[in-house]
Amino acid sequence: EPAPAAAAPAPEQAPGPAPPAGGGEAAEHRALVLTGFGGYEKVKVQARRGGGPRPGEVSVRVRACGLNFADLMARQGLYDRLPPPPVCPGMECAGTVRALGDGVRDRQVGDKVMVLARSGLWQEVVNVPASQTFLMPEGMSFEEAAALLVNYITAYMILFDFGNLRPNQSVLIHMAAGGVGTAAIQLCKTVENVTIFGTASASKHDSLKESGVAYPIDYRTMDYAEEVRKISPKGVDIVLDPLGGSDTSKAFNLLKPMGKLITYGVANLLTGQKKNLMAMAKTWWNQFSINALQLLHHNKAVCGYHLGYMDEEFELVGGVVAKLVNLYSQGKIKPKIDSVWPFDQVADAMRQMQEKKNVGKVILVPEAPKEESKKEEN
């Protein structure tokens, strides 16, 4: 169980907040930098110099970072919310507050926080607006905290705010063993009698069944739409679509009357290490398109969700995080960690996710996990 890990590193934290007093503000730290677009080798560990936090910011000593599909897209030059390289990727991390900028009243040195940003978080030290940090709940490990924000905010908002999920409904979740998929399954379980269909490769079906998927479907060997119809001839109430292209059309056709399709990604663009022009053309060509009048005749809803464009919506996102922290504290959700990789092995971490080998979240940590903390966990 990863829970004790949160308590274990206490001795290390004492030196953390001290440096800013001396000349340590511009101390070097390690960061992962995207040097250009392309394969796994384009993300490199580099030394960076950082100053202290600006007014309204906090400086955070990073202990764990989350890897997301958008980071894989960013490496290929397919993600529109990333500044041009060289740039530090990373949309979520967790760590300890080591210094406060002027005017910050609601955070203290030593606070354990999780951080959400458009990019720039895959570093040992980050300076971020205090409004983009959230206090970690009691008992949560840094790895869990780095696995929570992006996936669970996304899953929560698409299921409840757009999807209006209610008791006795049915949901189709693609990439059900991935980060958002795992989060969505757990959130579905907080509503009574929801039937979950989940697509994933066959090796993951047992773990999906354990987590609450009634009908795992192997998308590699079967037509998932046919499989859903065999069990539920009318289709499903909600389809979560991270795939894009022709799968969005399939999703729309699978909806029951009053059903909702929420599209939130274009994973179909990722076919290999580098940008694939054929896949881009094919996805574009197969892009689902419907006009308002046709929509009228179908009695269905189509929604689009992109957390990257929510960066001004502090109240909205903060409200969702508060609900998630509450669910975590009640034991109703718990981030599932697939694997933890040191910064030096970022290529292997990206490969693990891009080849869809992961069940749950892939986590990056600034240094290799220490032997002592492993002993304490056992």
mmCIF file of C-alpha atoms in Angstrom:
data_model
loop_
_atom_site.group_PDB
_atom_site.id
_atom_site.type_symbol
_atom_site.label_atom_id
_atom_site.label_comp_id
_atom_site.label_asym_id
_atom_site.label_seq_id
_atom_site.Cartn_x
_atom_site.Cartn_y
_atom_site.Cartn_z
ATOM 1 C CA GLU A 1 0.000 0.000 0.000
ATOM 2 C CA PRO A 2 1.451 3.388 -0.994
ATOM 3 C CA ALA A 3 -0.179 5.253 1.913
ATOM 4 C CA PRO A 4 2.812 5.249 4.336
ATOM 5 C CA ALA A 5 5.029 6.791 1.662
ATOM 6 C CA ALA A 6 3.423 10.172 2.313
ATOM 7 C CA ALA A 7 4.660 10.124 5.898
ATOM 8 C CA ALA A 8 8.032 8.518 5.220
ATOM 9 C CA PRO A 9 9.947 11.434 3.646
ATOM 10 C CA ALA A 10 9.465 13.786 6.617
ATOM 11 C CA PRO A 11 13.191 14.111 7.475
ATOM 12 C CA GLU A 12 13.986 15.355 3.967
ATOM 13 C CA GLN A 13 11.514 18.199 4.159
ATOM 14 C CA ALA A 14 13.392 20.167 6.791
ATOM 15 C CA PRO A 15 16.109 21.472 4.425
ATOM 16 C CA GLY A 16 13.534 22.182 1.709
ATOM 17 C CA PRO A 17 12.202 25.598 2.699
ATOM 18 C CA ALA A 18 15.588 26.919 3.878
ATOM 19 C CA PRO A 19 17.435 27.765 0.594
ATOM 20 C CA PRO A 20 15.544 30.957 -0.398
ATOM 21 C CA ALA A 21 17.077 32.791 2.601
ATOM 22 C CA GLY A 22 20.617 32.455 1.212
ATOM 23 C CA GLY A 23 21.644 32.758 -2.423
ATOM 24 C CA GLY A 24 19.836 29.475 -3.059
ATOM 25 C CA GLU A 25 16.931 31.045 -4.952
ATOM 26 C CA ALA A 26 18.589 30.507 -8.278
ATOM 27 C CA ALA A 27 19.893 27.044 -7.374
ATOM 28 C CA GLU A 28 19.975 24.542 -10.222
ATOM 29 C CA HIS A 29 17.346 21.873 -10.414
ATOM 30 C CA ARG A 30 16.582 19.068 -12.855
ATOM 31 C CA ALA A 31 13.772 19.398 -15.358
ATOM 32 C CA LEU A 32 12.412 17.355 -18.248
ATOM 33 C CA VAL A 33 12.613 19.422 -21.431
ATOM 34 C CA LEU A 34 10.978 18.798 -24.792
ATOM 35 C CA THR A 35 13.805 19.781 -27.147
ATOM 36 C CA GLY A 36 11.813 19.407 -30.378
ATOM 37 C CA PHE A 37 8.920 17.390 -31.785
ATOM 38 C CA GLY A 38 9.280 13.676 -32.483
ATOM 39 C CA GLY A 39 10.053 10.390 -30.754
ATOM 40 C CA TYR A 40 10.636 9.455 -27.135
ATOM 41 C CA GLU A 41 14.235 10.703 -27.217
ATOM 42 C CA LYS A 42 13.077 14.323 -27.660
ATOM 43 C CA VAL A 43 12.364 14.656 -23.928
ATOM 44 C CA LYS A 44 15.647 15.109 -22.040
ATOM 45 C CA VAL A 45 16.695 15.759 -18.443
ATOM 46 C CA GLN A 46 18.363 19.189 -18.248
ATOM 47 C CA ALA A 47 19.556 21.494 -15.472
ATOM 48 C CA ARG A 48 17.529 24.686 -15.060
ATOM 49 C CA ARG A 49 17.968 27.755 -12.894
ATOM 50 C CA GLY A 50 14.866 29.047 -11.195
ATOM 51 C CA GLY A 51 14.298 32.226 -9.237
ATOM 52 C CA GLY A 52 11.988 32.581 -6.265
ATOM 53 C CA PRO A 53 8.201 32.772 -6.499
ATOM 54 C CA ARG A 54 6.669 35.995 -7.833
ATOM 55 C CA PRO A 55 3.811 37.778 -6.042
ATOM 56 C CA GLY A 56 0.811 35.448 -5.790
ATOM 57 C CA GLU A 57 2.945 32.374 -6.502
ATOM 58 C CA VAL A 58 4.217 29.517 -4.383
ATOM 59 C CA SER A 59 7.417 27.565 -4.963
ATOM 60 C CA VAL A 60 6.889 23.800 -4.779
ATOM 61 C CA ARG A 61 9.451 21.031 -4.272
ATOM 62 C CA VAL A 62 8.025 18.413 -6.655
ATOM 63 C CA ARG A 63 7.799 14.803 -5.471
ATOM 64 C CA ALA A 64 5.710 13.203 -8.256
ATOM 65 C CA CYS A 65 4.315 14.165 -11.672
ATOM 66 C CA GLY A 66 1.476 12.751 -13.753
ATOM 67 C CA LEU A 67 1.907 11.636 -17.367
ATOM 68 C CA ASN A 68 -1.091 12.278 -19.611
ATOM 69 C CA PHE A 69 -2.132 11.521 -23.177
ATOM 70 C CA ALA A 70 -1.889 15.226 -23.936
ATOM 71 C CA ASP A 71 1.830 15.067 -23.028
ATOM 72 C CA LEU A 72 2.320 12.340 -25.641
ATOM 73 C CA MET A 73 0.468 14.464 -28.211
ATOM 74 C CA ALA A 74 2.578 17.477 -27.185
ATOM 75 C CA ARG A 75 5.787 15.559 -27.891
ATOM 76 C CA GLN A 76 4.580 14.944 -31.442
ATOM 77 C CA GLY A 77 3.573 18.578 -31.913
ATOM 78 C CA LEU A 78 -0.130 17.738 -31.859
ATOM 79 C CA TYR A 79 -1.167 19.601 -28.712
ATOM 80 C CA ASP A 80 -2.321 23.189 -29.144
ATOM 81 C CA ARG A 81 -1.861 24.321 -25.530
ATOM 82 C CA LEU A 82 1.913 23.870 -25.383
ATOM 83 C CA PRO A 83 4.373 26.741 -26.018
ATOM 84 C CA PRO A 84 6.993 26.026 -28.744
ATOM 85 C CA PRO A 85 10.062 23.946 -27.743
ATOM 86 C CA PRO A 86 12.377 23.969 -25.933
ATOM 87 C CA VAL A 87 9.685 23.722 -23.279
ATOM 88 C CA CYS A 88 9.063 21.828 -20.082
ATOM 89 C CA PRO A 89 5.899 19.659 -20.366
ATOM 90 C CA GLY A 90 3.707 18.428 -17.527
ATOM 91 C CA MET A 91 0.189 19.444 -16.478
ATOM 92 C CA GLU A 92 0.056 18.025 -12.983
ATOM 93 C CA CYS A 93 2.369 17.339 -10.085
ATOM 94 C CA ALA A 94 2.403 17.072 -6.308
ATOM 95 C CA GLY A 95 4.910 18.185 -3.703
ATOM 96 C CA THR A 96 5.649 20.420 -0.755
ATOM 97 C CA VAL A 97 5.445 24.234 -0.608
ATOM 98 C CA ARG A 98 8.990 25.536 0.022
ATOM 99 C CA ALA A 99 8.512 29.310 -0.316
ATOM 100 C CA LEU A 100 5.669 31.842 -0.625
ATOM 101 C CA GLY A 101 5.516 34.832 -2.949
ATOM 102 C CA ASP A 102 4.226 38.184 -1.723
ATOM 103 C CA GLY A 103 0.540 38.298 -0.941
ATOM 104 C CA VAL A 104 -0.020 34.553 -0.590
ATOM 105 C CA ARG A 105 -2.164 34.046 2.513
ATOM 106 C CA ASP A 106 -3.851 30.682 2.016
ATOM 107 C CA ARG A 107 -0.718 28.513 1.772
ATOM 108 C CA GLN A 108 2.128 27.851 4.204
ATOM 109 C CA VAL A 109 5.654 26.519 3.835
ATOM 110 C CA GLY A 110 5.446 22.759 4.326
ATOM 111 C CA ASP A 111 1.920 22.382 2.885
ATOM 112 C CA LYS A 112 1.493 19.281 0.733
ATOM 113 C CA VAL A 113 -0.173 20.342 -2.507
ATOM 114 C CA MET A 114 -1.225 19.072 -5.901
ATOM 115 C CA VAL A 115 -0.725 21.418 -8.842
ATOM 116 C CA LEU A 116 -2.561 21.872 -12.145
ATOM 117 C CA ALA A 117 -1.051 23.914 -14.999
ATOM 118 C CA ARG A 118 -1.119 24.171 -18.770
ATOM 119 C CA SER A 119 2.487 22.929 -18.931
ATOM 120 C CA GLY A 120 5.851 23.193 -17.172
ATOM 121 C CA LEU A 121 5.436 20.887 -14.185
ATOM 122 C CA TRP A 122 7.925 18.091 -14.955
ATOM 123 C CA GLN A 123 10.656 19.688 -12.824
ATOM 124 C CA GLU A 124 12.137 19.252 -9.352
ATOM 125 C CA VAL A 125 11.025 22.766 -8.392
ATOM 126 C CA VAL A 126 8.151 24.790 -9.853
ATOM 127 C CA ASN A 127 6.794 28.279 -9.180
ATOM 128 C CA VAL A 128 3.044 28.425 -9.787
ATOM 129 C CA PRO A 129 0.140 30.740 -8.905
ATOM 130 C CA ALA A 130 -1.223 29.695 -5.504
ATOM 131 C CA SER A 131 -4.671 29.487 -7.164
ATOM 132 C CA GLN A 132 -3.427 26.515 -9.207
ATOM 133 C CA THR A 133 -2.510 24.525 -6.100
ATOM 134 C CA PHE A 134 -4.857 22.372 -4.024
ATOM 135 C CA LEU A 135 -4.161 20.993 -0.537
ATOM 136 C CA MET A 136 -3.672 17.219 -0.519
ATOM 137 C CA PRO A 137 -6.158 15.353 1.689
ATOM 138 C CA GLU A 138 -4.946 13.506 4.783
ATOM 139 C CA GLY A 139 -3.369 10.118 4.040
ATOM 140 C CA MET A 140 -2.823 10.677 0.313
ATOM 141 C CA SER A 141 0.616 9.823 -1.123
ATOM 142 C CA PHE A 142 2.436 12.157 -3.521
ATOM 143 C CA GLU A 143 2.023 9.550 -6.285
ATOM 144 C CA GLU A 144 -1.738 9.433 -5.755
ATOM 145 C CA ALA A 145 -1.896 13.233 -5.651
ATOM 146 C CA ALA A 146 -0.060 13.430 -8.995
ATOM 147 C CA ALA A 147 -2.599 10.966 -10.410
ATOM 148 C CA LEU A 148 -5.721 12.783 -9.279
ATOM 149 C CA LEU A 149 -6.233 16.162 -10.898
ATOM 150 C CA VAL A 150 -6.217 15.815 -14.688
ATOM 151 C CA ASN A 151 -7.889 12.392 -14.919
ATOM 152 C CA TYR A 152 -10.468 12.783 -12.172
ATOM 153 C CA ILE A 153 -11.457 16.378 -13.014
ATOM 154 C CA THR A 154 -11.950 15.269 -16.621
ATOM 155 C CA ALA A 155 -13.922 12.145 -15.705
ATOM 156 C CA TYR A 156 -16.045 14.017 -13.151
ATOM 157 C CA MET A 157 -16.980 16.867 -15.457
ATOM 158 C CA ILE A 158 -17.755 14.713 -18.464
ATOM 159 C CA LEU A 159 -19.822 12.190 -16.480
ATOM 160 C CA PHE A 160 -21.728 14.547 -14.197
ATOM 161 C CA ASP A 161 -21.636 18.090 -15.617
ATOM 162 C CA PHE A 162 -22.098 17.078 -19.248
ATOM 163 C CA GLY A 163 -23.296 13.477 -18.969
ATOM 164 C CA ASN A 164 -25.767 14.055 -16.118
ATOM 165 C CA LEU A 165 -25.186 10.440 -15.051
ATOM 166 C CA ARG A 166 -28.071 9.049 -12.992
ATOM 167 C CA PRO A 167 -29.025 5.733 -11.383
ATOM 168 C CA ASN A 168 -29.841 2.812 -13.718
ATOM 169 C CA GLN A 169 -28.070 4.300 -16.742
ATOM 170 C CA SER A 170 -25.398 2.719 -18.934
ATOM 171 C CA VAL A 171 -22.010 4.105 -19.975
ATOM 172 C CA LEU A 172 -19.434 3.099 -22.588
ATOM 173 C CA ILE A 173 -15.865 3.942 -21.513
ATOM 174 C CA HIS A 174 -13.039 3.626 -24.054
ATOM 175 C CA MET A 175 -9.445 2.953 -22.924
ATOM 176 C CA ALA A 176 -11.120 1.865 -19.694
ATOM 177 C CA ALA A 177 -7.843 0.815 -18.033
ATOM 178 C CA GLY A 178 -6.155 4.190 -18.659
ATOM 179 C CA GLY A 179 -6.064 7.215 -16.367
ATOM 180 C CA VAL A 180 -9.417 8.803 -17.267
ATOM 181 C CA GLY A 181 -10.996 5.367 -17.763
ATOM 182 C CA THR A 182 -10.028 4.208 -14.267
ATOM 183 C CA ALA A 183 -11.307 7.477 -12.774
ATOM 184 C CA ALA A 184 -14.575 7.250 -14.736
ATOM 185 C CA ILE A 185 -15.226 3.676 -13.547
ATOM 186 C CA GLN A 186 -14.724 4.680 -9.901
ATOM 187 C CA LEU A 187 -16.993 7.710 -10.319
ATOM 188 C CA CYS A 188 -19.697 5.596 -12.020
ATOM 189 C CA LYS A 189 -19.641 3.354 -8.947
ATOM 190 C CA THR A 190 -20.702 6.334 -6.793
ATOM 191 C CA VAL A 191 -24.072 6.261 -8.612
ATOM 192 C CA GLU A 192 -26.535 3.445 -8.018
ATOM 193 C CA ASN A 193 -26.835 0.620 -10.528
ATOM 194 C CA VAL A 194 -24.839 2.067 -13.435
ATOM 195 C CA THR A 195 -23.925 -0.489 -16.109
ATOM 196 C CA ILE A 196 -20.398 -0.024 -17.444
ATOM 197 C CA PHE A 197 -19.128 -1.208 -20.825
ATOM 198 C CA GLY A 198 -15.358 -0.784 -21.159
ATOM 199 C CA THR A 199 -13.018 -1.309 -24.114
ATOM 200 C CA ALA A 200 -9.460 -2.521 -23.474
ATOM 201 C CA SER A 201 -7.117 -5.240 -24.681
ATOM 202 C CA ALA A 202 -7.960 -8.737 -23.418
ATOM 203 C CA SER A 203 -5.115 -8.901 -20.866
ATOM 204 C CA LYS A 204 -6.785 -6.108 -18.864
ATOM 205 C CA HIS A 205 -10.290 -7.597 -18.672
ATOM 206 C CA ASP A 206 -9.895 -9.326 -15.298
ATOM 207 C CA SER A 207 -8.688 -6.132 -13.670
ATOM 208 C CA LEU A 208 -11.565 -4.199 -15.293
ATOM 209 C CA LYS A 209 -14.123 -6.694 -13.980
ATOM 210 C CA GLU A 210 -12.674 -6.352 -10.487
ATOM 211 C CA SER A 211 -12.992 -2.575 -10.695
ATOM 212 C CA GLY A 212 -16.665 -2.710 -11.697
ATOM 213 C CA VAL A 213 -16.881 -3.012 -15.493
ATOM 214 C CA ALA A 214 -19.818 -5.334 -16.226
ATOM 215 C CA TYR A 215 -18.850 -5.883 -19.877
ATOM 216 C CA PRO A 216 -15.180 -5.573 -20.896
ATOM 217 C CA ILE A 217 -14.789 -5.621 -24.694
ATOM 218 C CA ASP A 218 -11.584 -6.342 -26.602
ATOM 219 C CA TYR A 219 -11.560 -3.610 -29.249
ATOM 220 C CA ARG A 220 -8.632 -5.306 -31.040
ATOM 221 C CA THR A 221 -10.509 -8.487 -31.962
ATOM 222 C CA MET A 222 -14.152 -7.391 -31.889
ATOM 223 C CA ASP A 223 -16.405 -4.667 -33.190
ATOM 224 C CA TYR A 224 -17.233 -3.002 -29.876
ATOM 225 C CA ALA A 225 -20.425 -1.426 -31.258
ATOM 226 C CA GLU A 226 -21.792 -4.883 -32.185
ATOM 227 C CA GLU A 227 -20.820 -6.248 -28.766
ATOM 228 C CA VAL A 228 -22.650 -3.429 -26.978
ATOM 229 C CA ARG A 229 -25.757 -3.988 -29.113
ATOM 230 C CA LYS A 230 -25.796 -7.731 -28.351
ATOM 231 C CA ILE A 231 -26.149 -6.905 -24.665
ATOM 232 C CA SER A 232 -28.095 -3.658 -24.956
ATOM 233 C CA PRO A 233 -29.935 -3.507 -28.309
ATOM 234 C CA LYS A 234 -30.986 0.127 -27.770
ATOM 235 C CA GLY A 235 -27.430 1.252 -27.035
ATOM 236 C CA VAL A 236 -26.182 3.224 -24.027
ATOM 237 C CA ASP A 237 -27.013 6.503 -22.269
ATOM 238 C CA ILE A 238 -23.498 7.990 -22.281
ATOM 239 C CA VAL A 239 -20.416 7.406 -24.421
ATOM 240 C CA LEU A 240 -17.058 8.885 -23.380
ATOM 241 C CA ASP A 241 -15.001 9.397 -26.541
ATOM 242 C CA PRO A 242 -11.245 9.990 -26.186
ATOM 243 C CA LEU A 243 -10.582 8.483 -29.642
ATOM 244 C CA GLY A 244 -11.976 10.865 -32.266
ATOM 245 C CA GLY A 245 -12.287 10.210 -35.986
ATOM 246 C CA SER A 246 -14.653 7.421 -37.047
ATOM 247 C CA ASP A 247 -15.116 6.306 -33.422
ATOM 248 C CA THR A 248 -17.055 9.505 -32.690
ATOM 249 C CA SER A 249 -19.615 8.554 -35.366
ATOM 250 C CA LYS A 250 -19.849 5.050 -33.907
ATOM 251 C CA ALA A 251 -20.394 6.595 -30.481
ATOM 252 C CA PHE A 252 -23.207 8.830 -31.711
ATOM 253 C CA ASN A 253 -24.961 5.865 -33.329
ATOM 254 C CA LEU A 254 -24.693 3.867 -30.098
ATOM 255 C CA LEU A 255 -26.630 6.433 -28.057
ATOM 256 C CA LYS A 256 -30.135 5.745 -26.816
ATOM 257 C CA PRO A 257 -32.736 8.511 -27.234
ATOM 258 C CA MET A 258 -31.723 11.388 -24.896
ATOM 259 C CA GLY A 259 -28.228 9.924 -24.809
ATOM 260 C CA LYS A 260 -25.072 11.991 -24.575
ATOM 261 C CA LEU A 261 -21.745 11.709 -26.375
ATOM 262 C CA ILE A 262 -18.840 13.546 -24.768
ATOM 263 C CA THR A 263 -15.752 13.799 -26.930
ATOM 264 C CA TYR A 264 -12.579 14.748 -25.072
ATOM 265 C CA GLY A 265 -9.559 13.617 -27.078
ATOM 266 C CA VAL A 266 -8.099 12.320 -30.329
ATOM 267 C CA ALA A 267 -6.075 9.279 -29.239
ATOM 268 C CA ASN A 268 -6.506 7.867 -32.764
ATOM 269 C CA LEU A 269 -3.815 10.346 -33.876
ATOM 270 C CA LEU A 270 -1.201 8.467 -31.842
ATOM 271 C CA THR A 271 -0.127 5.524 -33.949
ATOM 272 C CA GLY A 272 3.620 5.510 -33.312
ATOM 273 C CA GLN A 273 6.450 7.508 -31.777
ATOM 274 C CA LYS A 274 6.254 10.341 -34.291
ATOM 275 C CA LYS A 275 3.527 12.352 -35.958
ATOM 276 C CA ASN A 276 1.761 10.199 -38.555
ATOM 277 C CA LEU A 277 0.383 12.229 -41.470
ATOM 278 C CA MET A 278 -1.754 9.324 -42.684
ATOM 279 C CA ALA A 279 -3.419 8.978 -39.276
ATOM 280 C CA MET A 280 -4.002 12.737 -39.204
ATOM 281 C CA ALA A 281 -5.579 12.740 -42.656
ATOM 282 C CA LYS A 282 -7.708 9.724 -41.848
ATOM 283 C CA THR A 283 -8.910 11.172 -38.548
ATOM 284 C CA TRP A 284 -9.701 14.488 -40.213
ATOM 285 C CA TRP A 285 -11.523 12.763 -43.096
ATOM 286 C CA ASN A 286 -13.584 10.655 -40.662
ATOM 287 C CA GLN A 287 -14.262 13.587 -38.353
ATOM 288 C CA PHE A 288 -17.822 13.340 -37.063
ATOM 289 C CA SER A 289 -20.008 16.161 -38.311
ATOM 290 C CA ILE A 290 -23.672 16.883 -37.713
ATOM 291 C CA ASN A 291 -25.727 20.026 -38.077
ATOM 292 C CA ALA A 292 -28.191 21.435 -35.585
ATOM 293 C CA LEU A 293 -31.249 20.405 -37.598
ATOM 294 C CA GLN A 294 -30.140 16.765 -37.834
ATOM 295 C CA LEU A 295 -29.474 16.811 -34.104
ATOM 296 C CA LEU A 296 -33.089 17.817 -33.561
ATOM 297 C CA HIS A 297 -34.337 14.617 -35.198
ATOM 298 C CA HIS A 298 -32.049 12.334 -33.200
ATOM 299 C CA ASN A 299 -32.866 13.421 -29.626
ATOM 300 C CA LYS A 300 -29.193 13.125 -28.712
ATOM 301 C CA ALA A 301 -26.526 15.444 -27.309
ATOM 302 C CA VAL A 302 -22.936 15.966 -28.428
ATOM 303 C CA CYS A 303 -20.525 17.689 -26.013
ATOM 304 C CA GLY A 304 -16.852 18.614 -26.280
ATOM 305 C CA TYR A 305 -14.509 18.799 -23.291
ATOM 306 C CA HIS A 306 -10.920 20.061 -23.056
ATOM 307 C CA LEU A 307 -9.421 20.673 -19.611
ATOM 308 C CA GLY A 308 -6.559 22.621 -21.224
ATOM 309 C CA TYR A 309 -8.970 25.449 -22.044
ATOM 310 C CA MET A 310 -10.331 25.641 -18.478
ATOM 311 C CA ASP A 311 -7.271 27.406 -17.111
ATOM 312 C CA GLU A 312 -9.165 30.624 -16.339
ATOM 313 C CA GLU A 313 -12.055 28.817 -14.646
ATOM 314 C CA PHE A 314 -10.670 28.710 -11.112
ATOM 315 C CA GLU A 315 -14.041 28.587 -9.322
ATOM 316 C CA LEU A 316 -15.413 25.894 -11.607
ATOM 317 C CA VAL A 317 -12.351 23.644 -11.398
ATOM 318 C CA GLY A 318 -11.824 24.365 -7.698
ATOM 319 C CA GLY A 319 -15.381 23.268 -6.977
ATOM 320 C CA VAL A 320 -14.788 19.959 -8.760
ATOM 321 C CA VAL A 321 -11.499 19.378 -6.903
ATOM 322 C CA ALA A 322 -13.283 19.969 -3.569
ATOM 323 C CA LYS A 323 -15.836 17.282 -4.492
ATOM 324 C CA LEU A 324 -13.064 14.869 -5.519
ATOM 325 C CA VAL A 325 -11.091 15.429 -2.305
ATOM 326 C CA ASN A 326 -14.301 14.732 -0.398
ATOM 327 C CA LEU A 327 -14.883 11.476 -2.327
ATOM 328 C CA TYR A 328 -11.255 10.454 -1.699
ATOM 329 C CA SER A 329 -11.596 11.124 2.026
ATOM 330 C CA GLN A 330 -14.764 8.982 2.098
ATOM 331 C CA GLY A 331 -12.845 6.149 0.408
ATOM 332 C CA LYS A 332 -15.072 6.259 -2.688
ATOM 333 C CA ILE A 333 -12.282 7.016 -5.162
ATOM 334 C CA LYS A 334 -8.600 6.057 -5.056
ATOM 335 C CA PRO A 335 -6.140 6.738 -7.869
ATOM 336 C CA LYS A 336 -4.694 3.529 -9.276
ATOM 337 C CA ILE A 337 -0.942 3.767 -9.913
ATOM 338 C CA ASP A 338 0.311 1.613 -12.782
ATOM 339 C CA SER A 339 4.023 2.380 -12.472
ATOM 340 C CA VAL A 340 6.498 4.983 -11.182
ATOM 341 C CA TRP A 341 9.500 6.072 -13.294
ATOM 342 C CA PRO A 342 12.413 8.379 -12.453
ATOM 343 C CA PHE A 343 12.946 11.398 -14.761
ATOM 344 C CA ASP A 344 15.896 9.550 -16.380
ATOM 345 C CA GLN A 345 13.485 6.879 -17.652
ATOM 346 C CA VAL A 346 10.878 9.234 -19.104
ATOM 347 C CA ALA A 347 11.152 7.483 -22.495
ATOM 348 C CA ASP A 348 10.142 4.162 -20.932
ATOM 349 C CA ALA A 349 7.305 5.860 -19.061
ATOM 350 C CA MET A 350 5.973 7.395 -22.294
ATOM 351 C CA ARG A 351 6.321 4.073 -24.120
ATOM 352 C CA GLN A 352 4.396 2.293 -21.339
ATOM 353 C CA MET A 353 1.480 4.658 -21.884
ATOM 354 C CA GLN A 354 1.635 5.078 -25.637
ATOM 355 C CA GLU A 355 1.715 1.306 -26.214
ATOM 356 C CA LYS A 356 -1.258 1.101 -23.808
ATOM 357 C CA LYS A 357 0.464 -1.311 -21.446
ATOM 358 C CA ASN A 358 -0.631 0.617 -18.357
ATOM 359 C CA VAL A 359 -3.497 -0.234 -16.028
ATOM 360 C CA GLY A 360 -4.033 3.033 -14.175
ATOM 361 C CA LYS A 361 -1.707 6.013 -13.978
ATOM 362 C CA VAL A 362 1.889 6.369 -15.129
ATOM 363 C CA ILE A 363 3.881 8.560 -12.687
ATOM 364 C CA LEU A 364 7.238 10.343 -13.025
ATOM 365 C CA VAL A 365 9.415 11.138 -9.991
ATOM 366 C CA PRO A 366 12.478 13.397 -9.932
ATOM 367 C CA GLU A 367 14.768 10.640 -8.640
ATOM 368 C CA ALA A 368 14.710 6.854 -8.471
ATOM 369 C CA PRO A 369 12.506 5.619 -5.612
ATOM 370 C CA LYS A 370 14.681 5.221 -2.514
ATOM 371 C CA GLU A 371 15.294 1.783 -0.980
ATOM 372 C CA GLU A 372 14.372 2.984 2.537
ATOM 373 C CA SER A 373 10.894 4.120 1.552
ATOM 374 C CA LYS A 374 10.318 0.767 -0.168
ATOM 375 C CA LYS A 375 11.248 -1.080 3.053
ATOM 376 C CA GLU A 376 8.900 1.101 5.065
ATOM 377 C CA GLU A 377 6.033 0.349 2.723
ATOM 378 C CA ASN A 378 6.310 -3.429 3.139
#
